[in-house]
Coordinates of C-alpha atoms and ligand atoms in Angstrom, one line a residue:
X1 CA 124.9 123.8 111.7
X2 CA 122.4 121.3 112.8
X3 CA 122.1 118.5 110.3
X4 CA 118.6 117.5 111.6
X5 CA 117.2 120.5 109.9
X6 CA 114.6 119.4 107.3
X7 CA 114.6 119.2 103.6
X8 CA 111.7 121.2 102.1
X9 CA 109.7 119.6 99.2
X10 CA 107.4 121.7 97.0
X11 CA 104.6 120.7 94.6
X12 CA 101.3 122.1 93.5
X13 CA 99.7 119.2 95.3
X14 CA 100.4 115.6 96.1
X15 CA 102.3 114.8 93.0
X16 CA 105.7 115.5 94.7
X17 CA 105.0 112.5 96.9
X18 CA 106.4 110.4 94.1
X19 CA 109.7 112.2 94.4
X20 CA 109.6 112.3 98.2
X21 CA 109.2 108.5 98.4
X22 CA 112.3 108.0 96.3
X23 CA 114.3 110.4 98.5
X24 CA 113.0 108.7 101.6
X25 CA 114.1 105.3 100.4
X26 CA 117.6 106.8 99.7
X27 CA 117.8 109.1 102.7
X28 CA 115.6 107.6 105.5
X29 CA 117.3 109.6 108.3
X30 CA 116.4 113.0 106.9
X31 CA 113.5 115.1 108.2
X32 CA 111.2 116.4 105.5
X33 CA 108.7 119.2 105.2
X34 CA 106.3 118.6 102.3
X35 CA 104.4 121.6 101.0
X36 CA 101.3 120.9 98.9
X37 CA 100.0 124.1 97.3
X38 CA 96.5 122.9 96.8
X39 CA 95.1 126.4 97.1
X40 CA 96.8 127.1 93.7
X41 CA 96.8 123.7 92.1
X42 CA 97.2 123.2 89.2
X43 CA 100.4 125.0 88.2
X44 CA 100.4 123.7 84.6
X45 CA 98.8 126.7 82.9
X46 CA 99.9 129.5 85.2
X47 CA 102.3 132.2 83.9
X48 CA 106.0 132.2 84.6
X49 CA 105.7 135.3 86.8
X50 CA 102.9 133.8 88.9
X51 CA 104.8 130.6 89.5
X52 CA 108.1 132.4 90.3
X53 CA 106.3 134.6 92.8
X54 CA 104.5 131.7 94.5
X55 CA 107.6 129.5 94.8
X56 CA 109.6 132.4 96.1
X57 CA 106.9 132.9 98.9
X58 CA 106.9 129.2 99.7
X59 CA 110.7 128.9 99.9
X60 CA 111.0 132.0 102.2
X61 CA 108.4 130.5 104.4
X62 CA 110.1 127.1 104.5
X63 CA 113.4 128.7 105.4
X64 CA 112.0 131.2 108.0
X65 CA 109.5 128.9 109.7
X66 CA 111.1 125.5 109.3
X67 CA 114.8 126.3 108.9
X68 CA 115.1 124.0 105.8
X69 CA 118.6 123.2 104.8
X70 CA 117.8 122.3 101.2
X71 CA 114.8 122.5 98.9
X72 CA 113.6 120.0 96.3
X73 CA 111.3 121.4 93.7
X74 CA 109.2 118.2 93.2
X75 CA 107.2 119.8 90.4
X76 CA 108.4 119.8 86.8
X77 CA 106.4 122.9 86.0
X78 CA 107.8 124.9 88.9
X79 CA 111.3 123.7 88.1
X80 CA 110.9 124.7 84.5
X81 CA 109.7 128.1 85.2
X82 CA 111.2 129.2 88.5
X83 CA 114.4 127.2 89.4
X84 CA 116.8 129.6 87.7
X85 CA 115.4 132.6 89.5
X86 CA 115.3 130.8 92.8
X87 CA 118.8 129.5 92.6
X88 CA 120.0 133.0 92.0
X89 CA 118.1 134.4 95.0
X90 CA 118.7 131.8 97.6
X91 CA 122.0 130.5 99.0
X92 CA 120.7 127.1 100.1
X93 CA 120.9 124.1 97.7
X94 CA 117.9 123.9 95.4
X95 CA 117.4 120.6 93.6
X96 CA 114.9 120.7 90.8
X97 CA 113.3 117.8 88.9
X98 CA 112.9 117.8 85.1
X99 CA 111.3 115.4 82.6
X100 CA 113.6 112.3 82.2
X101 CA 114.2 112.8 78.5
X102 CA 117.9 112.3 78.8
X103 CA 117.3 108.9 80.4
X104 CA 115.6 107.9 77.1
X105 CA 118.7 109.1 75.2
X106 CA 120.9 107.0 77.5
X107 CA 118.7 103.9 77.7
X108 CA 116.5 103.5 74.7
X109 CA 117.1 106.2 72.2
X110 CA 115.7 104.3 69.2
X111 CA 112.3 103.8 70.7
X112 CA 109.3 105.9 69.8
X113 CA 108.8 108.2 72.8
X114 CA 105.9 110.1 74.3
X115 CA 106.7 112.9 76.7
X116 CA 103.7 113.6 78.9
X117 CA 103.9 116.9 80.8
X118 CA 102.0 120.0 81.6
X119 CA 101.6 122.8 79.0
X120 CA 103.8 125.0 81.2
X121 CA 106.7 122.5 81.2
X122 CA 106.5 121.8 77.5
X123 CA 106.5 125.5 76.6
X124 CA 109.3 126.4 78.9
X125 CA 112.7 127.4 77.7
X126 CA 114.3 124.9 80.1
X127 CA 112.4 122.0 78.5
X128 CA 113.2 123.2 74.9
X129 CA 116.9 123.1 75.7
X130 CA 116.6 119.6 77.0
X131 CA 114.5 118.5 74.1
X132 CA 116.7 119.8 71.4
X133 CA 119.8 118.4 73.1
X134 CA 118.5 114.9 73.3
X135 CA 116.0 114.8 70.5
X136 CA 115.7 111.3 69.0
X137 CA 113.4 112.6 66.2
X138 CA 110.8 109.9 67.2
X139 CA 109.2 111.9 70.0
X140 CA 105.7 113.2 70.5
X141 CA 105.1 115.8 73.2
X142 CA 101.7 115.8 74.8
X143 CA 100.5 118.6 77.0
X144 CA 98.2 116.8 79.4
X145 CA 96.0 119.8 80.3
X146 CA 94.0 119.0 83.4
X147 CA 95.5 115.6 84.1
X148 CA 97.3 116.6 87.3
X149 CA 94.1 118.1 88.6
X150 CA 92.2 114.9 87.8
X151 CA 94.8 112.9 89.7
X152 CA 94.6 115.4 92.5
X153 CA 90.8 114.9 92.7
X154 CA 91.3 111.1 92.9
X155 CA 88.4 110.4 90.5
X156 CA 89.3 107.0 88.8
X157 CA 86.6 107.0 86.1
X158 CA 87.5 110.5 85.0
X159 CA 91.2 109.6 85.0
X160 CA 90.6 106.5 82.8
X161 CA 88.4 108.4 80.4
X162 CA 90.9 111.2 80.1
X163 CA 93.8 108.8 79.4
X164 CA 91.8 106.8 77.0
X165 CA 90.9 109.9 75.0
X166 CA 94.4 111.3 75.1
X167 CA 96.6 108.3 74.6
X168 CA 94.6 105.8 72.5
X169 CA 96.1 106.9 69.2
X170 CA 99.5 105.9 70.5
X171 CA 98.5 102.4 71.5
X172 CA 101.0 99.8 70.0
X173 CA 103.2 102.6 68.5
X174 CA 105.1 103.7 71.6
X175 CA 107.9 102.1 73.5
X176 CA 109.0 104.9 75.9
X177 CA 106.9 107.2 78.1
X178 CA 108.4 110.1 79.9
X179 CA 106.3 110.9 83.0
X180 CA 107.2 114.6 82.9
X181 CA 104.9 115.7 85.7
X182 CA 105.3 114.4 89.2
X183 CA 101.6 113.5 89.5
X184 CA 101.7 111.1 86.6
X185 CA 103.5 108.2 88.3
X186 CA 100.4 108.0 90.4
X187 CA 98.5 107.0 87.3
X188 CA 101.0 104.5 85.9
X189 CA 98.5 101.6 86.1
X190 CA 95.9 103.5 84.2
X191 CA 98.4 104.7 81.6
X192 CA 99.5 101.0 81.2
X193 CA 95.9 100.0 80.7
X194 CA 95.8 102.2 77.5
X195 CA 99.4 101.8 76.2
X196 CA 100.2 98.3 77.3
X197 CA 103.8 97.3 78.2
X198 CA 105.9 100.5 77.8
X199 CA 109.1 101.7 79.4
X200 CA 108.5 104.5 81.9
X201 CA 111.0 107.2 82.5
X202 CA 110.8 109.3 85.7
X203 CA 113.2 111.8 87.0
X204 CA 112.4 111.2 90.7
X205 CA 115.3 108.7 91.4
X206 CA 117.8 111.0 89.7
X207 CA 116.7 114.0 91.7
X208 CA 116.9 112.0 94.9
X209 CA 120.4 110.9 94.1
X210 CA 121.3 114.5 93.4
X211 CA 119.9 115.5 96.8
X212 CA 122.0 112.9 98.5
X213 CA 125.1 114.0 96.6
X214 CA 124.5 117.7 97.5
X215 CA 123.9 116.9 101.2
X216 CA 127.0 114.8 101.4
X217 CA 129.1 117.4 99.6
X218 CA 127.9 120.1 102.0
X219 CA 128.2 117.9 105.0
X220 CA 124.5 118.3 105.7
X221 CA 123.4 114.7 106.0
X222 CA 121.4 114.1 109.2
X223 CA 123.4 112.1 111.7
X224 CA 121.6 113.3 114.7
X225 CA 118.8 110.8 115.0
X226 CA 118.1 107.4 113.7
X227 CA 114.9 108.1 111.9
X228 CA 113.4 111.1 110.1
X229 CA 109.9 112.5 110.0
X230 CA 107.7 114.0 107.4
X231 CA 105.7 117.1 108.1
X232 CA 102.9 117.6 105.6
X233 CA 101.6 121.1 104.9
X234 CA 98.8 122.1 102.6
X235 CA 97.9 125.7 101.6
X236 CA 94.1 125.2 101.3
X237 CA 92.1 127.6 103.4
X238 CA 89.6 124.9 104.1
X239 CA 90.4 122.5 106.9
X240 CA 88.3 119.8 105.2
X241 CA 90.3 120.0 102.0
X242 CA 93.6 120.0 104.0
X243 CA 92.6 116.8 105.7
X244 CA 91.5 115.3 102.4
X245 CA 94.8 116.1 100.9
X246 CA 96.7 114.6 103.8
X247 CA 94.7 111.4 103.4
X248 CA 95.3 111.3 99.7
X249 CA 98.9 112.0 100.2
X250 CA 99.2 109.4 102.8
X251 CA 97.3 106.8 100.8
X252 CA 99.2 107.5 97.5
X253 CA 102.5 107.7 99.3
X254 CA 102.1 104.5 101.2
X255 CA 100.6 102.8 98.1
X256 CA 103.2 104.1 95.7
X257 CA 106.4 102.9 97.4
X258 CA 106.3 102.5 101.1
X259 CA 104.7 99.2 101.6
X260 CA 107.2 97.9 104.1
X261 CA 106.3 98.1 107.8
X262 CA 109.7 99.7 108.3
X263 CA 108.8 102.7 106.3
X264 CA 105.2 103.0 107.6
X265 CA 106.4 103.0 111.2
X266 CA 108.4 106.2 111.0
X267 CA 106.1 108.4 109.1
X268 CA 104.5 110.9 111.3
X269 CA 102.3 113.5 109.6
X270 CA 100.1 116.2 110.7
X271 CA 98.3 119.0 108.9
X272 CA 99.5 122.5 109.5
X273 CA 97.9 124.5 106.7
X274 CA 96.6 127.0 109.2
X275 CA 100.1 128.0 110.3
X276 CA 100.7 129.9 107.1
X277 CA 97.6 132.0 106.7
X278 CA 99.5 134.7 104.7
X279 CA 100.2 132.1 102.1
X280 CA 96.8 130.5 101.7
X281 CA 94.8 133.7 101.8
X282 CA 96.6 135.1 98.8
X283 CA 94.8 134.9 95.5
X284 CA 97.5 133.4 93.4
X285 CA 95.7 133.6 90.1
X286 CA 95.5 137.4 90.1
X287 CA 99.2 137.9 90.6
X288 CA 99.9 138.5 87.0
Ligands
DGL1 N1 103.2 118.0 89.7 C1 103.5 119.2 88.9 C2 104.5 118.9 87.8 O1 105.3 118.1 87.9 C3 102.4 120.2 88.7 C4 101.2 119.8 87.9 C5 100.2 120.9 87.9 O2 100.0 121.5 89.0 O3 99.7 121.3 86.9 O4 104.5 119.6 86.7

């Protein structure tokens, strides 16, 4: 089996770039196909059935068209709602992110903790299990309805206003903040502006280490070429939006982690939204 086959990444938009950048730092030789489902973003308030059906479609496409050797669900909401179903259905390794609440338990269990996530993640059975297992009884859960979308739109003023309204009451009272949606690390500075100096907990590094472990175990690490590529796909039917997303992804991605010239030099991206018309023409919202 060719080890240069890509690893597929899935998110409702550009949020998964915060996971991809950690994976890339750990596994720079791998090839990646990143799927941004901006035609259906946000996922946060969609039903379980709708998300399962959509992730199922995306994964079959990533396998059939790109021959992916593993999938990373770089979206907490999709992981919470669909990972169990997808793991049962597909034979390839599926690595799924979850809010880093266990990290709080391991590293600073006595601190007052805020878990920021989508409504879908917080209401999921998967999250409830995690929460009750590691509950420090000093935790507030905030469903940040609309926040991923605001980050996706890239409007800084709206973002600052939203965070100020939502987080202000916790100012000076909170030590730990779990970034339970992969979009939120992109707003870390703005969150800090409201909450001050807090400890951030993010599952992206853990997921990337897990990806590495799984690829090693299954002897799937890419040893066929010195450097990997990233292929960026977006599901929007509009070419203009696809290009905007690519630009946003590129900017955030580079800005977020990859500031070194070494990283910049091997990232080759292109938009290929139009290659999957059956996906972006589907009206996701009416599925349930
Ligand atoms: N980035 C995703 C997450 O981690 C999805 C956010 C959304 O689309 O609502 O939950």
